[in-house]
mmCIF file of C-alpha atoms in Angstrom:
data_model
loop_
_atom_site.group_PDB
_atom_site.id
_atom_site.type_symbol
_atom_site.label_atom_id
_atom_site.label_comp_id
_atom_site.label_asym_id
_atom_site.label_seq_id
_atom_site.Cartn_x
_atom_site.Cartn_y
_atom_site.Cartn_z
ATOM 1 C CA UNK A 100 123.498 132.301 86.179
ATOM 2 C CA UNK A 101 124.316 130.509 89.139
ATOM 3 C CA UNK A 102 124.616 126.568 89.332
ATOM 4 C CA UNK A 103 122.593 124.457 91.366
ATOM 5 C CA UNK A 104 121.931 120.592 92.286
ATOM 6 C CA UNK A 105 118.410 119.578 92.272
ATOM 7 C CA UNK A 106 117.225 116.177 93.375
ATOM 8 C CA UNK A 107 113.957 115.596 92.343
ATOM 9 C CA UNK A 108 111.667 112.660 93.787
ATOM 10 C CA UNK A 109 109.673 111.637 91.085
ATOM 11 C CA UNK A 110 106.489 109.031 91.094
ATOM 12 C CA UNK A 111 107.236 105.301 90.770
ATOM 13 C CA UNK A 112 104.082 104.833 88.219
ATOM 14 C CA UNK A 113 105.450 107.446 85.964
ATOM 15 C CA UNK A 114 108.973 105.505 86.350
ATOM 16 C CA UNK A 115 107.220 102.531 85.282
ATOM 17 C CA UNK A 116 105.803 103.517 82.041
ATOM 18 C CA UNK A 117 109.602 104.192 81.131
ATOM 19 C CA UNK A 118 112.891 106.269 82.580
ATOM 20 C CA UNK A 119 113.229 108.716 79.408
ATOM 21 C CA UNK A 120 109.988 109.515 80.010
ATOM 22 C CA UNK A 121 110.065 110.513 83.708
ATOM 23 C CA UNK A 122 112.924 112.410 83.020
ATOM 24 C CA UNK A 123 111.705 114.382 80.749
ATOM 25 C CA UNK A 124 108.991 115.620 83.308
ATOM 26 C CA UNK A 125 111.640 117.068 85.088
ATOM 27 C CA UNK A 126 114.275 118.343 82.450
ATOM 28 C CA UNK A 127 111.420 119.773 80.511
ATOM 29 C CA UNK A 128 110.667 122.108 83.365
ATOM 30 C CA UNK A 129 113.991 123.282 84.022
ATOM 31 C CA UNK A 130 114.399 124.002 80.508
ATOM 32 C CA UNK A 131 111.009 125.448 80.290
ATOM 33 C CA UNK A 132 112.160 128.671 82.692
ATOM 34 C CA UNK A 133 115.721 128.575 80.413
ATOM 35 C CA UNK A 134 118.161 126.597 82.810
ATOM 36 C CA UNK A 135 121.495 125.155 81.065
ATOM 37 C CA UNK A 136 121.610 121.005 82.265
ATOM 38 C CA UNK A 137 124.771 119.670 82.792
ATOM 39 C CA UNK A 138 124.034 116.438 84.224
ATOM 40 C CA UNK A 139 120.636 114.592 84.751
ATOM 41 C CA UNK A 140 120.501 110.920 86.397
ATOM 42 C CA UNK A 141 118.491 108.451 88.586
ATOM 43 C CA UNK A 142 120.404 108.776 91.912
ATOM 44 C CA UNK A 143 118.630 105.924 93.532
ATOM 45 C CA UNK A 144 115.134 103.960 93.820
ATOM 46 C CA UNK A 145 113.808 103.167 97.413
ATOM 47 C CA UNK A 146 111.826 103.371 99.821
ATOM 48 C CA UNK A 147 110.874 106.146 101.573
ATOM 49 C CA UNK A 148 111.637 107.245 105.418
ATOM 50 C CA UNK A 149 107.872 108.619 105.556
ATOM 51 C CA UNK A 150 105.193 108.353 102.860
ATOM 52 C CA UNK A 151 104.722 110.947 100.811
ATOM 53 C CA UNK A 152 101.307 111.501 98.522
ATOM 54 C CA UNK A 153 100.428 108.360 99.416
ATOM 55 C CA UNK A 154 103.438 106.892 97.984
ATOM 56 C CA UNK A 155 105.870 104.292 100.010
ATOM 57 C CA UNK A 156 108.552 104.755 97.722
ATOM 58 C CA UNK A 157 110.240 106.645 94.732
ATOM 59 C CA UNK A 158 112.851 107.371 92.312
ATOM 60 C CA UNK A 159 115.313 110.074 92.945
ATOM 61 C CA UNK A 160 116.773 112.265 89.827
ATOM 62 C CA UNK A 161 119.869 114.015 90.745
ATOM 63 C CA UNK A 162 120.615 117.218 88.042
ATOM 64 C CA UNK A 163 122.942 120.099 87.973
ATOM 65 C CA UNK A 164 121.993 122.966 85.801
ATOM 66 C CA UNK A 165 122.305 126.600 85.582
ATOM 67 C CA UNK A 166 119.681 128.945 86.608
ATOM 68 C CA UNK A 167 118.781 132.536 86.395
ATOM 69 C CA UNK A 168 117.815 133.246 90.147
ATOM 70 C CA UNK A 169 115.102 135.037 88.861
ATOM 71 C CA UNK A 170 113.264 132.270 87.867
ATOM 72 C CA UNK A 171 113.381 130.175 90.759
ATOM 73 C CA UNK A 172 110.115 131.266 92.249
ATOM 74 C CA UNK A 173 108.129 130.224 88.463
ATOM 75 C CA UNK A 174 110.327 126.545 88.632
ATOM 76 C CA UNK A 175 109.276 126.285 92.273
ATOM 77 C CA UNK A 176 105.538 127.024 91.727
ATOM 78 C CA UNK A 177 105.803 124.526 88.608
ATOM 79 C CA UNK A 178 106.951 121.825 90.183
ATOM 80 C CA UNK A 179 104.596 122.048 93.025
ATOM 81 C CA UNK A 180 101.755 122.071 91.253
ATOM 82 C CA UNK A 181 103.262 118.717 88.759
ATOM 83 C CA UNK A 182 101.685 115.790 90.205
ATOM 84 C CA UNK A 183 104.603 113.631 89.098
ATOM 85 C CA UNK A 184 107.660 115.123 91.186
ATOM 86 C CA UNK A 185 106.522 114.137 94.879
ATOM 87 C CA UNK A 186 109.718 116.551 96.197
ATOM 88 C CA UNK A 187 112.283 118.366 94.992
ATOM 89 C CA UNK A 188 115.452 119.856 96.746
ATOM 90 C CA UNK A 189 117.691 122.634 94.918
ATOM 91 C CA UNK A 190 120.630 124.259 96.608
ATOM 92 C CA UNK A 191 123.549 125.972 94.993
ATOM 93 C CA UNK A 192 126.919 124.628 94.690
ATOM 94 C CA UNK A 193 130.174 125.905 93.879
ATOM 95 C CA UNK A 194 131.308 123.728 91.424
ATOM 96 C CA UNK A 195 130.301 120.569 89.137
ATOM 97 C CA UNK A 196 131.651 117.331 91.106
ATOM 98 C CA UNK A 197 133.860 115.522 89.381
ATOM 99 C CA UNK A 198 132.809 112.316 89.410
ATOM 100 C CA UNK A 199 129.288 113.472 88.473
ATOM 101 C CA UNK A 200 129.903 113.756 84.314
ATOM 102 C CA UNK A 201 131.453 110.059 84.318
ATOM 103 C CA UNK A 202 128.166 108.731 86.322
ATOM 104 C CA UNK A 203 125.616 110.960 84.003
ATOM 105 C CA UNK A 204 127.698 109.396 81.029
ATOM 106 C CA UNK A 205 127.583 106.060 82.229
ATOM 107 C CA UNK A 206 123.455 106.553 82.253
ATOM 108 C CA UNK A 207 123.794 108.180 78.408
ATOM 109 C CA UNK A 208 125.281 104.689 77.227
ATOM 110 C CA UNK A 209 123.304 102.483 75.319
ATOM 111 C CA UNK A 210 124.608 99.436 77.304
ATOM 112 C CA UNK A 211 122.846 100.497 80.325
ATOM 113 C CA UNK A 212 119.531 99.872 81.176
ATOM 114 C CA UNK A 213 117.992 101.477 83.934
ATOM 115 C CA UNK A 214 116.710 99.035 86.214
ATOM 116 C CA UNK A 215 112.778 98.945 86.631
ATOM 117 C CA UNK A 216 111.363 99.760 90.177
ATOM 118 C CA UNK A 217 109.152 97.000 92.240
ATOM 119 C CA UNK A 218 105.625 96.329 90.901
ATOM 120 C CA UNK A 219 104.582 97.244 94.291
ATOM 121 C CA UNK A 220 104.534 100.318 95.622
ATOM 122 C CA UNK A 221 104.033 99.347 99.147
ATOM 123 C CA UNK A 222 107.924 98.603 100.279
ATOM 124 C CA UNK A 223 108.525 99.047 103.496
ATOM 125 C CA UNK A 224 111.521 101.885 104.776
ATOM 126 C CA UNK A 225 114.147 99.833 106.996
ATOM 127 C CA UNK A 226 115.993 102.287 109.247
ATOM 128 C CA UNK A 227 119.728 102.497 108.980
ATOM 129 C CA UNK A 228 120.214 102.873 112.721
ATOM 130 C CA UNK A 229 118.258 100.638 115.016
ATOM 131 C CA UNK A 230 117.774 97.583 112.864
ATOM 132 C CA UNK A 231 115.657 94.875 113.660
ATOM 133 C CA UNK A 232 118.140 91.591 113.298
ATOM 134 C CA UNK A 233 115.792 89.841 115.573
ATOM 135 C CA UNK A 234 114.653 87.334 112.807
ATOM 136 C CA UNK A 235 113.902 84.558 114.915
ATOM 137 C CA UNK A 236 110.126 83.806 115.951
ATOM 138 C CA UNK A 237 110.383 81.973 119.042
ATOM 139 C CA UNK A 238 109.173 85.098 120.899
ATOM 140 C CA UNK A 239 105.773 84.860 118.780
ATOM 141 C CA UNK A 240 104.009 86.720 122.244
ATOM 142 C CA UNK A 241 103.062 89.339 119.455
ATOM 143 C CA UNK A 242 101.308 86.979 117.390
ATOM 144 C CA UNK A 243 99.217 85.542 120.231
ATOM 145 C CA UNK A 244 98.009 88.593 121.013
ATOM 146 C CA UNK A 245 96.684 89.615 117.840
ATOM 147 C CA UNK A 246 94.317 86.306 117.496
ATOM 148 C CA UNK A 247 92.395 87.465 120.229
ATOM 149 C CA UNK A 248 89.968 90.584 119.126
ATOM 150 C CA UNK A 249 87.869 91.230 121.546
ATOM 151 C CA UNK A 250 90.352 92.435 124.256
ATOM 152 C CA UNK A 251 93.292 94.136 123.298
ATOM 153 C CA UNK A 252 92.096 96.952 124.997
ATOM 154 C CA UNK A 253 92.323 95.691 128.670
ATOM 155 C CA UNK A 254 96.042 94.721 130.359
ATOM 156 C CA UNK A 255 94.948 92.382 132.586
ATOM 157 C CA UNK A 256 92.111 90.608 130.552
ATOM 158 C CA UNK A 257 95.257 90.021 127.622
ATOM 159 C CA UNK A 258 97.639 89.164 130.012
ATOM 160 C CA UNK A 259 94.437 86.092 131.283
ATOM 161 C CA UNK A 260 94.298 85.672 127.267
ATOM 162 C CA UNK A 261 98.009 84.863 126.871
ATOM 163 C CA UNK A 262 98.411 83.124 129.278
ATOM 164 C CA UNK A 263 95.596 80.651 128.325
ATOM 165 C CA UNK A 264 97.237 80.458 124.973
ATOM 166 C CA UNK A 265 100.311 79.205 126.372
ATOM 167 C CA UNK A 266 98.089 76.429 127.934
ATOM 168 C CA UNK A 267 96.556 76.164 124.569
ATOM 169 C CA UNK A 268 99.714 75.459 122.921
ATOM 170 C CA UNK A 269 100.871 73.239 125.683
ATOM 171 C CA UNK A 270 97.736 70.748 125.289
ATOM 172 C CA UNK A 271 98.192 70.802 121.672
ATOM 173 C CA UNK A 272 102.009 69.320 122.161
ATOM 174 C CA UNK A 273 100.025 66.918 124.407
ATOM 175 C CA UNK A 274 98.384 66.008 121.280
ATOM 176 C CA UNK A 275 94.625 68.029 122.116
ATOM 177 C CA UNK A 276 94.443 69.749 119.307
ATOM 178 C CA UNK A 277 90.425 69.754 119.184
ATOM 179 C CA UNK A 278 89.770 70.894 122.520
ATOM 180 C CA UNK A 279 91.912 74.483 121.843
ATOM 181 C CA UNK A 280 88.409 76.250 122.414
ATOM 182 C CA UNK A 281 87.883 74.588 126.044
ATOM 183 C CA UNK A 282 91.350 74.677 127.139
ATOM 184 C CA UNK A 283 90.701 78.191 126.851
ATOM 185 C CA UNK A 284 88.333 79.161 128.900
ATOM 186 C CA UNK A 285 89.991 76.294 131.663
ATOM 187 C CA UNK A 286 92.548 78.549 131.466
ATOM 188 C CA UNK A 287 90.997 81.655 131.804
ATOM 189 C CA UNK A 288 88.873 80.338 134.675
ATOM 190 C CA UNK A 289 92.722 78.923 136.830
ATOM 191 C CA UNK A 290 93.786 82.513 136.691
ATOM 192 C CA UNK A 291 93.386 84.140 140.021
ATOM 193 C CA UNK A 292 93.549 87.686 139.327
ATOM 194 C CA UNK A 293 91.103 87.782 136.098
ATOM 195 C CA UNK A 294 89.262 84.753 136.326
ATOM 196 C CA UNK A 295 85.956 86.786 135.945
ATOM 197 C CA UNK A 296 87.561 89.009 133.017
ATOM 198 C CA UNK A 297 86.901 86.153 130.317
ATOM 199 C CA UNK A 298 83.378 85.317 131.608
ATOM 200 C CA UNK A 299 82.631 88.939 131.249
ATOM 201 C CA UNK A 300 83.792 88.581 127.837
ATOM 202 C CA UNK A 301 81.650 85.433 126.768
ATOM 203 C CA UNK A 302 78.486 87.452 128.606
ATOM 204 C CA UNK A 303 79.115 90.060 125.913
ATOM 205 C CA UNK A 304 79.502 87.770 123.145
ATOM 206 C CA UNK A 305 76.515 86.661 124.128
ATOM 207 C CA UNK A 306 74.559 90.021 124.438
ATOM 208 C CA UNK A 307 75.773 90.374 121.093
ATOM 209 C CA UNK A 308 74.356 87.321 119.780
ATOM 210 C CA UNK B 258 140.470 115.862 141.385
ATOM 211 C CA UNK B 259 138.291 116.883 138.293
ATOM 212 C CA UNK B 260 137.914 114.396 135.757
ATOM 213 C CA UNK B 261 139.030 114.798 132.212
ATOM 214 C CA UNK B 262 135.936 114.871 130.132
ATOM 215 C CA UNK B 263 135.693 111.972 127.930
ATOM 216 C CA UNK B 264 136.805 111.898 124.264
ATOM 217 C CA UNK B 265 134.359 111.152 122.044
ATOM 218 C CA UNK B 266 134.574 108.565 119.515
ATOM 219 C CA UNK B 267 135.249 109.470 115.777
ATOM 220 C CA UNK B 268 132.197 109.244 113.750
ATOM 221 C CA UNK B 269 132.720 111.769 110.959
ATOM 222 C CA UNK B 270 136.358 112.201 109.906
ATOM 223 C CA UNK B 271 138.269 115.472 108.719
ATOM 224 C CA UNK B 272 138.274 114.088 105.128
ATOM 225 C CA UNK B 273 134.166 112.833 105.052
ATOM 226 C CA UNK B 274 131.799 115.447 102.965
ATOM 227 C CA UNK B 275 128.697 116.055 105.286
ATOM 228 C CA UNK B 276 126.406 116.308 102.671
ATOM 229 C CA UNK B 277 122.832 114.948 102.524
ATOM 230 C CA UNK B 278 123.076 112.145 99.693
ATOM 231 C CA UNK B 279 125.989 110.302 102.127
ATOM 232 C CA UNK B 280 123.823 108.431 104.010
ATOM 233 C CA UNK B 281 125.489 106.102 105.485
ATOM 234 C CA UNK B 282 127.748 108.641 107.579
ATOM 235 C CA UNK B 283 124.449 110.421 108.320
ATOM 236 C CA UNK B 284 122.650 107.898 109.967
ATOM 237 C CA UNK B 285 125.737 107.320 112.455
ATOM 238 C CA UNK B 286 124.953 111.041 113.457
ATOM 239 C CA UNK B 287 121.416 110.585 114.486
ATOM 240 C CA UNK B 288 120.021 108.236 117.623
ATOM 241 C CA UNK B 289 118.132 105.974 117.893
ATOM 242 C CA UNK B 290 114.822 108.027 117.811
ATOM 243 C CA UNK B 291 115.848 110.018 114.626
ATOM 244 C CA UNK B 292 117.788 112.816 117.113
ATOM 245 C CA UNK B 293 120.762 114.854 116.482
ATOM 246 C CA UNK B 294 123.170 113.740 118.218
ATOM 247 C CA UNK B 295 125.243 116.284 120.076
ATOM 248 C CA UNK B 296 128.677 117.584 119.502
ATOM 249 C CA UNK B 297 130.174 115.677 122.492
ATOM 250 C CA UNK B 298 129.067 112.702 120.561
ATOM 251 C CA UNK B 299 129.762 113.561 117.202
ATOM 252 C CA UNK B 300 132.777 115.024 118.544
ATOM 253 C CA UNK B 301 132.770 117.717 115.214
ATOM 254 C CA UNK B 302 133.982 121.441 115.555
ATOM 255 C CA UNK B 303 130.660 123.928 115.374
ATOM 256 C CA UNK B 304 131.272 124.738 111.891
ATOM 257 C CA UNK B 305 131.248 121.081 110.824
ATOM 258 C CA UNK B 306 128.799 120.363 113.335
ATOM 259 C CA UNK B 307 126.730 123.152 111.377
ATOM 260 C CA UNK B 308 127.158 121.636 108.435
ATOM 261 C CA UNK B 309 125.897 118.176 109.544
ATOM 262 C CA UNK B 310 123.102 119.626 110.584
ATOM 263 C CA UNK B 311 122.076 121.483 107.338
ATOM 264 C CA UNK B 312 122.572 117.855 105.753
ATOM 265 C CA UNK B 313 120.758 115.655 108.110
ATOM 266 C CA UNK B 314 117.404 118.193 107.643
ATOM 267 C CA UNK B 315 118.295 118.152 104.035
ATOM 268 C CA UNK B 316 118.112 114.388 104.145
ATOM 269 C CA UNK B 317 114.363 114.533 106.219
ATOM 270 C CA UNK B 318 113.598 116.597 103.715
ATOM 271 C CA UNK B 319 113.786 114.049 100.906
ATOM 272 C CA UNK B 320 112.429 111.362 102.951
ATOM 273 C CA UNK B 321 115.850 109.924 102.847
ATOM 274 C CA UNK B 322 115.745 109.726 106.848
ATOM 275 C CA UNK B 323 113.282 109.851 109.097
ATOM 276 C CA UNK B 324 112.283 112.621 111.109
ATOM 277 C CA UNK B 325 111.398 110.223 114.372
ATOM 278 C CA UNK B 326 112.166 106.793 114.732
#
């Protein structure tokens, strides 16, 4: 018997329907192949790096039990084939930590209440390194370019596009708010380079008409 | 005159566990695209080096870190 830390990602709907319950998935399969639990409790909820099963995030179970080596491969094939635990990690350790039993105890309490994860499933991972603190939307260049659907595809015709938009916004400051539509395709036409780009885009629109 | 390569500086001290649930000293070890960094920048021995390996691909693993970007 050899001890070993498993961390255990289980599914956020099964987390929902209640902790104890989750748990059990878990706990009930290591004791199902006869492993001695020391410790069993929710490491952390949140998002993952990279979906996995679909899911966007998940609730990680940290445990430290003893195991018969020989029955690795049956707990391995068992939790692969349990719908519940997305991904599991086990590697042996020498030793329980010692802060472990206080934080498994503090879970055991009756004063603590595990808190419940997001209704939504769809959070969003936020690297650690390389985060966006750019908050600010005055460079909204982004945003202009995703109004226009028709050509995204072509450099030059989007770089006509934009720059019509900043003439757009320009005339509505003047207080033109109606004539967007026209100052548009005045735009398009003053550009030197790709002045024919946007009439070969209204000649398809109206093809497709 | 050969110049004195330079020191790196300290990311992961002597008394920091490398281990994959530490996060936070893990993701000073990686770049910006989700790499490795190297030992000159890490500045850890090969054994420790080693063992910040084994815990950053533990980490991918879980989906705790990415494994690009």
């Amino acid at each position: 018997m050899s001890l070993y830390e498993g961390m255990f990602l289980i599914d956020n709907d099964l987390v929902r329907e209640g902790w104890p319950s989750a748990k059990a998935v878990v706990t009930a399969a290591l004791e199902k192949h006869g492993a001695t639990i020391h410790t069993a409790r929710r490491w952390d909820e949140r998002a993952l790096a990279y979906p996995i099963k679909g899911r966007r995030r998940a609730t990680f179970l940290l445990t430290f039990f003893e195991l018969d080596g020989q029955n690795h491969p049956e707990l391995r094939r068992d939790l692969e084939i349990n719908d519940h635990v997305l991904r599991y990690l086990i590697t042996s350790v020498p030793a329980l930590p010692e802060t472990e039993a206080e934080a498994a105890q503090v879970e055991s309490s009756e004063d603590f209440i595990v808190p419940p994860p997001p209704a939504d499933d769809s959070g969003s991972y936020r690297p650690i390194q390389g985060v966006d603190s750019d908050n600010d939307d005055s460079d909204d260049d982004d945003d202009d370019l995703s109004l226009d659907d028709d050509d995204d595809d072509d450099g030059g015709r989007t770089r006509t596009v934009t720059s019509s938009r900043k003439k757009t916004a320009e005339a509505k400051e003047s207080g033109g708010d109606k004539e967007a539509g026209g100052d548009k395709e005045a735009g398009g036409d003053k550009e030197a380079g790709g002045g024919a780009e946007p009439a070969a885009v209204s000649s398809d629109k109206e093809k497709s008409q | 005159m050969k110049r004195a390569p330079r020191k790196p500086t300290v990311i992961v001290h002597k008394t920091d566990t490398l281990d994959y649930k530490n996060l936070e000293l893990l993701a000073k070890c990686i770049g910006p695209q989700g790499q490795i960094l190297s030992r000159r920048r890490t500045g850890l021995t090969t054994k420790r080096q080693r063992e910040l390996k084994q815990a950053l691909k533990r980490a991918r693993h879980l989906s705790l870190l990415p494994f690009v970007g």
